[in-house]
Amino acid sequence: PDGASYTVEETAKDHYDTINDSRDGAADTAEGTIAAGTLSNVTFTNTYGLEPITVDTTNLFTANKVLDGRDWEDTDSFTFRMAAGNDNARRVLTSDKTVTLSEQGHSYKDGDEIAIDYGNITFDQPGEYWFALTEDVPDPGRIPGISYTEARYRVVVTVTDNNGTLEASSVMYVLTEEDGTEVTPEDNPVDDKKAVFTNRFSADSVRSGPTGVKIYTDHSGNKPLELNMFQFEVEALDGAPLPPGTDDDGDNKITVSNATTTDRAEISFGLMEFTSDMVGDVYKYKVTEKIPVEAAPGTDPDTKVLNGMTYDAHTYYFVIEIDHETGGSGSEVVVPKYTYCTDPDDPTGTEL
């Protein structure tokens, strides 16, 4: 009959939000009337929703700092970084997490394992989230006599939907070892999911290397940065030393690459040992990005382009002067001093 009323009700289901178009604000139940000779339609729209979960990172992995060779001094501080390594991670970690450990008020001793707590992360959908764990090397500002670690780790957090509840699990891999040696992550899992950053003190020698980053922007949205995606040639000038075991061809050149997949990807140059008998020496190095020979000049004279990828064609140098000074403990220590420049014969005048 004309004006017959109707009621249609959808059975509610967990984790689904329901609306229908029978009237404003209608949800699980639709109500209305039907005019004679007409057909009434009601559309129910279901949206699957998950509650985000906030996870303490210590439930996913742990990280510790160790200083080997002496107790901590009042002025000692070390900074550690957790950075996003893929697009999922960049969505939940929009800026790097940094943690600084300092001696003040703690009386840390030689060999103590000091916990690094990166706090909480909130996940809102299933997927894989990659994070890189590293120690910042202050440059300038390195502590005299300290060999900073080049260990880098990847944490892969897998978030799954367990019947409407998000759950997070994790695995950890080594990206580079303490001396900067790059390894294949999948072949180097960390079973206990504990990252250890060990810095070592010695008055007679120090293991040290330059710092550098590769800045990469994926304008296409479908070519994320991968490990070793970009290579760089380091040429030791005038007999300057290179990290041991790296100059296989004997041509005073080595190839290094990006060792992380963060937006400012770290370049692992490796570590060289500088000893007290090298004090007064000055070493010079030339650094260029390895660019495919097929690449054509870009619109910027210092770029080249191939298949949509723009490469940096600059030539940079770093100069290392081996000096010594009195450390906080009162002992004389070896101190490499770094200058990054565009002219190795005038490093101060062309410093970057």
Short mmCIF file of C-alpha atoms in Angstrom, two decimals:
data_model
loop_
_atom_site.label_atom_id
_atom_site.label_comp_id
_atom_site.label_asym_id
_atom_site.label_seq_id
_atom_site.Cartn_x
_atom_site.Cartn_y
_atom_site.Cartn_z
CA PRO A 1 0.00 0.00 0.00
CA ASP A 2 0.97 3.60 -0.54
CA GLY A 3 3.04 4.90 2.32
CA ALA A 4 4.03 1.48 3.67
CA SER A 5 6.85 1.78 6.15
CA TYR A 6 9.93 -0.39 6.25
CA THR A 7 12.81 -1.11 8.61
CA VAL A 8 16.04 -2.77 7.53
CA GLU A 9 18.65 -3.57 10.15
CA GLU A 10 22.20 -4.81 9.56
CA THR A 11 23.71 -6.96 12.25
CA ALA A 12 26.64 -5.10 13.76
CA LYS A 13 30.09 -6.63 13.34
CA ASP A 14 33.17 -5.82 15.39
CA HIS A 15 35.65 -3.36 13.86
CA TYR A 16 33.21 -2.22 11.14
CA ASP A 17 31.61 1.21 11.08
CA THR A 18 28.27 1.24 9.26
CA ILE A 19 26.20 4.03 7.71
CA ASN A 20 23.21 3.97 5.36
CA ASP A 21 21.61 6.56 3.15
CA SER A 22 18.00 6.32 4.41
CA ARG A 23 18.38 9.53 6.41
CA ASP A 24 21.06 11.73 7.90
CA GLY A 25 23.00 10.02 10.64
CA ALA A 26 21.54 6.56 9.98
CA ALA A 27 23.84 3.70 10.95
CA ASP A 28 22.90 0.02 11.39
CA THR A 29 19.15 0.61 10.95
CA ALA A 30 17.39 2.08 7.90
CA GLU A 31 13.79 3.28 8.12
CA GLY A 32 11.45 4.89 5.59
CA THR A 33 8.22 4.71 3.61
CA ILE A 34 7.43 3.47 0.14
CA ALA A 35 5.16 5.41 -2.21
CA ALA A 36 2.76 3.47 -4.39
CA GLY A 37 4.27 2.21 -7.61
CA THR A 38 7.84 2.95 -6.56
CA LEU A 39 10.85 0.93 -5.50
CA SER A 40 12.90 1.99 -2.50
CA ASN A 41 16.64 1.25 -2.23
CA VAL A 42 18.84 1.57 0.81
CA THR A 43 22.64 1.41 0.59
CA PHE A 44 24.66 0.29 3.60
CA THR A 45 28.34 1.25 3.60
CA ASN A 46 30.76 -0.64 5.85
CA THR A 47 34.18 0.69 6.75
CA TYR A 48 36.70 -1.60 8.40
CA GLY A 49 38.52 0.19 11.18
CA LEU A 50 41.42 -0.81 13.40
CA GLU A 51 42.47 0.83 16.61
CA PRO A 52 46.10 2.00 16.46
CA ILE A 53 48.51 0.37 18.90
CA THR A 54 51.29 2.15 20.74
CA VAL A 55 54.29 -0.06 21.40
CA ASP A 56 57.24 0.49 23.72
CA THR A 57 60.30 -0.05 21.52
CA THR A 58 61.95 -2.06 24.30
CA ASN A 59 59.30 -4.73 23.61
CA LEU A 60 60.53 -4.89 20.01
CA PHE A 61 64.30 -4.62 20.51
CA THR A 62 66.91 -3.32 22.95
CA ALA A 63 70.00 -1.17 22.42
CA ASN A 64 73.01 -0.63 24.64
CA LYS A 65 76.02 1.69 24.73
CA VAL A 66 79.43 0.46 25.90
CA LEU A 67 82.58 2.53 26.46
CA ASP A 68 85.65 0.28 26.48
CA GLY A 69 89.07 1.40 27.74
CA ARG A 70 88.20 3.90 30.48
CA ASP A 71 85.41 5.09 32.76
CA TRP A 72 83.06 7.78 31.55
CA GLU A 73 84.16 11.35 32.19
CA ASP A 74 81.97 14.26 33.21
CA THR A 75 81.98 15.76 29.71
CA ASP A 76 81.25 12.51 27.85
CA SER A 77 78.05 12.26 25.85
CA PHE A 78 76.97 10.06 22.96
CA THR A 79 73.94 10.36 20.69
CA PHE A 80 72.00 7.55 19.05
CA ARG A 81 69.49 7.73 16.23
CA MET A 82 66.47 5.75 15.11
CA ALA A 83 65.41 6.66 11.58
CA ALA A 84 62.70 5.47 9.21
CA GLY A 85 63.95 3.11 6.51
CA ASN A 86 60.90 2.62 4.27
CA ASP A 87 57.68 4.42 3.35
CA ASN A 88 55.57 2.72 6.04
CA ALA A 89 58.08 3.73 8.69
CA ARG A 90 58.26 7.31 7.40
CA ARG A 91 54.51 7.59 7.90
CA VAL A 92 54.66 6.70 11.62
CA LEU A 93 58.09 8.20 12.34
CA THR A 94 58.01 11.59 10.64
CA SER A 95 61.30 12.69 12.21
CA ASP A 96 64.25 10.79 13.62
CA LYS A 97 64.23 9.73 17.25
CA THR A 98 67.48 10.70 18.99
CA VAL A 99 68.68 9.69 22.43
CA THR A 100 71.71 11.27 24.13
CA LEU A 101 73.47 9.52 27.00
CA SER A 102 75.73 11.61 29.22
CA GLU A 103 77.89 10.85 32.23
CA GLN A 104 76.58 13.59 34.46
CA GLY A 105 75.24 12.12 37.69
CA HIS A 106 75.65 8.48 36.66
CA SER A 107 79.25 7.34 37.37
CA TYR A 108 79.28 4.96 34.40
CA LYS A 109 82.28 2.61 34.41
CA ASP A 110 84.52 1.03 31.79
CA GLY A 111 82.54 -1.73 30.08
CA ASP A 112 79.12 -0.87 31.53
CA GLU A 113 76.19 -1.58 29.22
CA ILE A 114 73.98 1.51 29.27
CA ALA A 115 70.43 1.12 27.95
CA ILE A 116 69.27 3.31 25.05
CA ASP A 117 65.51 3.87 25.20
CA TYR A 118 63.87 5.16 22.02
CA GLY A 119 60.42 5.45 23.61
CA ASN A 120 57.12 4.49 21.97
CA ILE A 121 55.90 4.15 18.38
CA THR A 122 52.27 4.07 17.26
CA PHE A 123 51.24 1.78 14.39
CA ASP A 124 47.87 2.21 12.69
CA GLN A 125 47.77 -0.43 9.96
CA PRO A 126 49.29 -3.79 9.02
CA GLY A 127 52.57 -3.88 7.11
CA GLU A 128 56.35 -3.96 7.40
CA TYR A 129 58.11 -1.02 9.02
CA TRP A 130 61.90 -0.69 8.65
CA PHE A 131 64.01 1.34 11.04
CA ALA A 132 67.76 2.03 11.13
CA LEU A 133 69.67 2.27 14.43
CA THR A 134 72.97 4.17 14.38
CA GLU A 135 75.27 6.20 16.58
CA ASP A 136 75.92 9.80 15.57
CA VAL A 137 79.58 10.67 15.03
CA PRO A 138 80.01 14.33 16.00
CA ASP A 139 82.04 16.03 13.31
CA PRO A 140 83.45 18.31 14.61
CA GLY A 141 83.26 17.45 18.29
CA ARG A 142 84.66 13.91 18.50
CA ILE A 143 85.92 13.04 21.97
CA PRO A 144 89.74 12.79 21.92
CA GLY A 145 91.02 9.23 22.06
CA ILE A 146 87.62 7.67 21.28
CA SER A 147 87.15 5.32 18.33
CA TYR A 148 83.49 5.65 17.38
CA THR A 149 81.66 2.58 16.18
CA GLU A 150 80.29 2.31 12.67
CA ALA A 151 77.88 -0.46 13.64
CA ARG A 152 74.45 -0.04 12.07
CA TYR A 153 71.34 -2.14 12.56
CA ARG A 154 68.00 -2.60 10.81
CA VAL A 155 64.85 -3.39 12.80
CA VAL A 156 61.94 -4.78 10.78
CA VAL A 157 58.62 -4.50 12.60
CA THR A 158 55.78 -6.58 11.16
CA VAL A 159 52.30 -5.39 12.15
CA THR A 160 49.48 -7.86 11.58
CA ASP A 161 45.69 -7.79 11.94
CA ASN A 162 44.68 -10.53 14.36
CA ASN A 163 40.89 -10.59 14.09
CA GLY A 164 40.65 -6.84 14.31
CA THR A 165 43.48 -6.28 16.77
CA LEU A 166 46.85 -5.02 15.58
CA GLU A 167 49.89 -6.93 16.82
CA ALA A 168 53.57 -6.12 16.31
CA SER A 169 56.58 -8.42 16.10
CA SER A 170 60.16 -7.69 15.08
CA VAL A 171 63.47 -8.98 13.80
CA MET A 172 66.87 -7.25 13.78
CA TYR A 173 69.74 -7.41 11.28
CA VAL A 174 73.28 -6.07 11.12
CA LEU A 175 73.87 -3.59 8.27
CA THR A 176 77.50 -2.72 8.99
CA GLU A 177 79.90 -4.07 11.58
CA GLU A 178 81.79 -2.02 14.15
CA ASP A 179 84.66 -1.30 11.74
CA GLY A 180 82.31 -0.20 8.95
CA THR A 181 82.38 -3.46 7.00
CA GLU A 182 79.11 -3.81 5.07
CA VAL A 183 77.33 -7.15 5.36
CA THR A 184 74.23 -8.72 3.86
CA PRO A 185 71.44 -8.06 6.39
CA GLU A 186 69.52 -11.28 5.72
CA ASP A 187 72.68 -13.30 6.44
CA ASN A 188 73.32 -11.47 9.71
CA PRO A 189 70.25 -11.62 11.96
CA VAL A 190 70.62 -10.57 15.59
CA ASP A 191 68.91 -13.38 17.46
CA ASP A 192 68.54 -11.55 20.77
CA LYS A 193 67.45 -8.33 19.00
CA LYS A 194 70.00 -6.30 20.97
CA ALA A 195 71.98 -3.55 19.22
CA VAL A 196 75.32 -2.82 20.89
CA PHE A 197 77.28 0.34 20.14
CA THR A 198 80.83 0.03 21.50
CA ASN A 199 83.25 2.95 21.50
CA ARG A 200 86.85 2.29 22.45
CA PHE A 201 89.40 4.54 24.14
CA SER A 202 93.16 4.42 23.56
CA ALA A 203 95.82 7.07 24.14
CA ASP A 204 98.19 5.62 21.52
CA SER A 205 95.88 5.16 18.55
CA VAL A 206 92.38 5.84 17.31
CA ARG A 207 90.23 4.23 14.63
CA SER A 208 88.43 6.92 12.73
CA GLY A 209 86.90 7.79 9.39
CA PRO A 210 85.08 10.60 7.60
CA THR A 211 81.33 11.09 7.75
CA GLY A 212 78.97 11.60 4.83
CA VAL A 213 75.35 11.29 3.77
CA LYS A 214 73.47 10.69 0.55
CA ILE A 215 70.32 12.80 0.26
CA TYR A 216 67.72 11.06 -1.87
CA THR A 217 64.22 12.17 -2.85
CA ASP A 218 61.85 9.79 -4.63
CA HIS A 219 59.57 12.09 -6.60
CA SER A 220 57.94 9.13 -8.37
CA GLY A 221 56.78 7.45 -5.17
CA ASN A 222 57.70 4.00 -6.53
CA LYS A 223 61.50 3.87 -6.33
CA PRO A 224 62.43 3.79 -2.63
CA LEU A 225 66.04 3.99 -1.54
CA GLU A 226 67.71 0.60 -1.15
CA LEU A 227 70.95 -0.45 0.49
CA ASN A 228 74.00 0.11 -1.76
CA MET A 229 71.80 1.87 -4.33
CA PHE A 230 74.42 4.60 -4.77
CA GLN A 231 78.19 4.09 -4.91
CA PHE A 232 80.99 6.55 -4.30
CA GLU A 233 84.66 6.38 -5.22
CA VAL A 234 87.21 7.42 -2.62
CA GLU A 235 90.72 8.05 -3.92
CA ALA A 236 93.60 8.32 -1.48
CA LEU A 237 95.95 11.07 -2.70
CA ASP A 238 99.74 11.07 -2.28
CA GLY A 239 99.90 7.74 -0.47
CA ALA A 240 97.23 8.45 2.15
CA PRO A 241 96.10 5.31 4.01
CA LEU A 242 92.86 3.51 3.32
CA PRO A 243 90.84 1.18 5.59
CA PRO A 244 92.70 -2.15 5.79
CA GLY A 245 91.72 -4.80 3.28
CA THR A 246 89.73 -2.43 1.05
CA ASP A 247 92.16 -1.53 -1.75
CA ASP A 248 92.02 -4.85 -3.56
CA ASP A 249 93.29 -3.46 -6.87
CA GLY A 250 96.20 -1.49 -5.39
CA ASP A 251 95.09 1.67 -7.21
CA ASN A 252 94.56 3.72 -4.02
CA LYS A 253 90.82 3.76 -4.69
CA ILE A 254 87.90 2.15 -2.91
CA THR A 255 84.16 2.08 -3.60
CA VAL A 256 81.73 2.75 -0.77
CA SER A 257 77.94 3.03 -0.74
CA ASN A 258 74.92 4.15 1.23
CA ALA A 259 74.71 1.93 4.31
CA THR A 260 71.17 2.90 5.37
CA THR A 261 67.90 3.59 3.57
CA THR A 262 66.86 6.72 5.46
CA ASP A 263 66.21 10.08 3.76
CA ARG A 264 69.73 11.17 4.76
CA ALA A 265 71.39 7.83 4.12
CA GLU A 266 74.74 7.36 5.82
CA ILE A 267 77.75 6.56 3.66
CA SER A 268 80.04 3.98 5.24
CA PHE A 269 83.65 4.97 4.51
CA GLY A 270 85.17 2.50 6.93
CA LEU A 271 87.69 3.16 9.70
CA MET A 272 91.44 3.78 9.52
CA GLU A 273 93.85 3.49 12.43
CA PHE A 274 95.88 6.58 13.24
CA THR A 275 98.76 6.16 15.68
CA SER A 276 100.97 8.48 17.71
CA ASP A 277 103.85 8.16 15.20
CA MET A 278 101.56 9.71 12.53
CA VAL A 279 101.11 12.97 14.46
CA GLY A 280 101.89 15.87 12.13
CA ASP A 281 100.90 13.99 8.98
CA VAL A 282 98.20 15.33 6.66
CA TYR A 283 96.18 13.01 4.42
CA LYS A 284 93.99 14.01 1.48
CA TYR A 285 91.15 12.15 -0.22
CA LYS A 286 88.96 12.76 -3.26
CA VAL A 287 85.30 11.65 -3.24
CA THR A 288 82.95 11.40 -6.25
CA GLU A 289 79.66 9.67 -6.88
CA LYS A 290 79.96 6.78 -9.34
CA ILE A 291 77.70 7.73 -12.23
CA PRO A 292 76.73 5.41 -15.10
CA VAL A 293 78.69 6.29 -18.24
CA GLU A 294 75.43 6.53 -20.20
CA ALA A 295 74.18 9.43 -18.04
CA ALA A 296 73.70 12.73 -19.86
CA PRO A 297 74.39 16.23 -18.48
CA GLY A 298 71.50 17.60 -16.44
CA THR A 299 70.07 21.11 -16.40
CA ASP A 300 72.32 21.84 -13.44
CA PRO A 301 75.98 21.67 -14.58
CA ASP A 302 76.86 19.60 -11.51
CA THR A 303 74.33 16.86 -12.25
CA LYS A 304 73.88 14.00 -14.70
CA VAL A 305 70.66 12.18 -15.55
CA LEU A 306 69.84 8.64 -16.66
CA ASN A 307 66.37 7.05 -16.81
CA GLY A 308 64.88 9.75 -14.62
CA MET A 309 67.58 9.47 -11.92
CA THR A 310 69.60 12.60 -11.24
CA TYR A 311 73.15 12.02 -9.98
CA ASP A 312 75.45 14.45 -8.18
CA ALA A 313 78.54 15.18 -10.28
CA HIS A 314 80.38 17.31 -7.71
CA THR A 315 83.91 16.48 -6.65
CA TYR A 316 84.57 16.74 -2.92
CA TYR A 317 87.64 16.25 -0.77
CA PHE A 318 88.31 15.54 2.85
CA VAL A 319 91.59 16.34 4.53
CA ILE A 320 92.72 14.61 7.73
CA GLU A 321 95.35 16.25 9.92
CA ILE A 322 96.74 13.99 12.63
CA ASP A 323 97.22 15.95 15.84
CA HIS A 324 97.44 15.22 19.54
CA GLU A 325 96.00 16.87 22.60
CA THR A 326 95.37 16.24 26.25
CA GLY A 327 92.27 14.17 26.88
CA GLY A 328 89.93 14.55 29.81
CA SER A 329 91.91 11.90 31.70
CA GLY A 330 95.07 14.00 31.43
CA SER A 331 96.81 11.68 28.95
CA GLU A 332 98.02 12.70 25.49
CA VAL A 333 95.78 11.19 22.82
CA VAL A 334 95.83 11.01 19.03
CA VAL A 335 93.27 13.31 17.41
CA PRO A 336 92.44 13.20 13.66
CA LYS A 337 90.99 16.53 12.54
CA TYR A 338 88.72 16.56 9.49
CA THR A 339 88.10 19.28 6.93
CA TYR A 340 85.56 18.79 4.12
CA CYS A 341 86.24 21.03 1.14
CA THR A 342 86.31 21.52 -2.63
CA ASP A 343 90.08 22.24 -2.90
CA PRO A 344 92.47 20.02 -0.92
CA ASP A 345 95.27 22.55 -1.34
CA ASP A 346 93.13 25.23 0.29
CA PRO A 347 90.89 23.23 2.66
CA THR A 348 90.12 26.10 5.01
CA GLY A 349 89.28 28.54 2.21
CA THR A 350 86.95 26.07 0.48
CA GLU A 351 85.52 24.32 3.53
CA LEU A 352 81.98 22.98 3.10
#
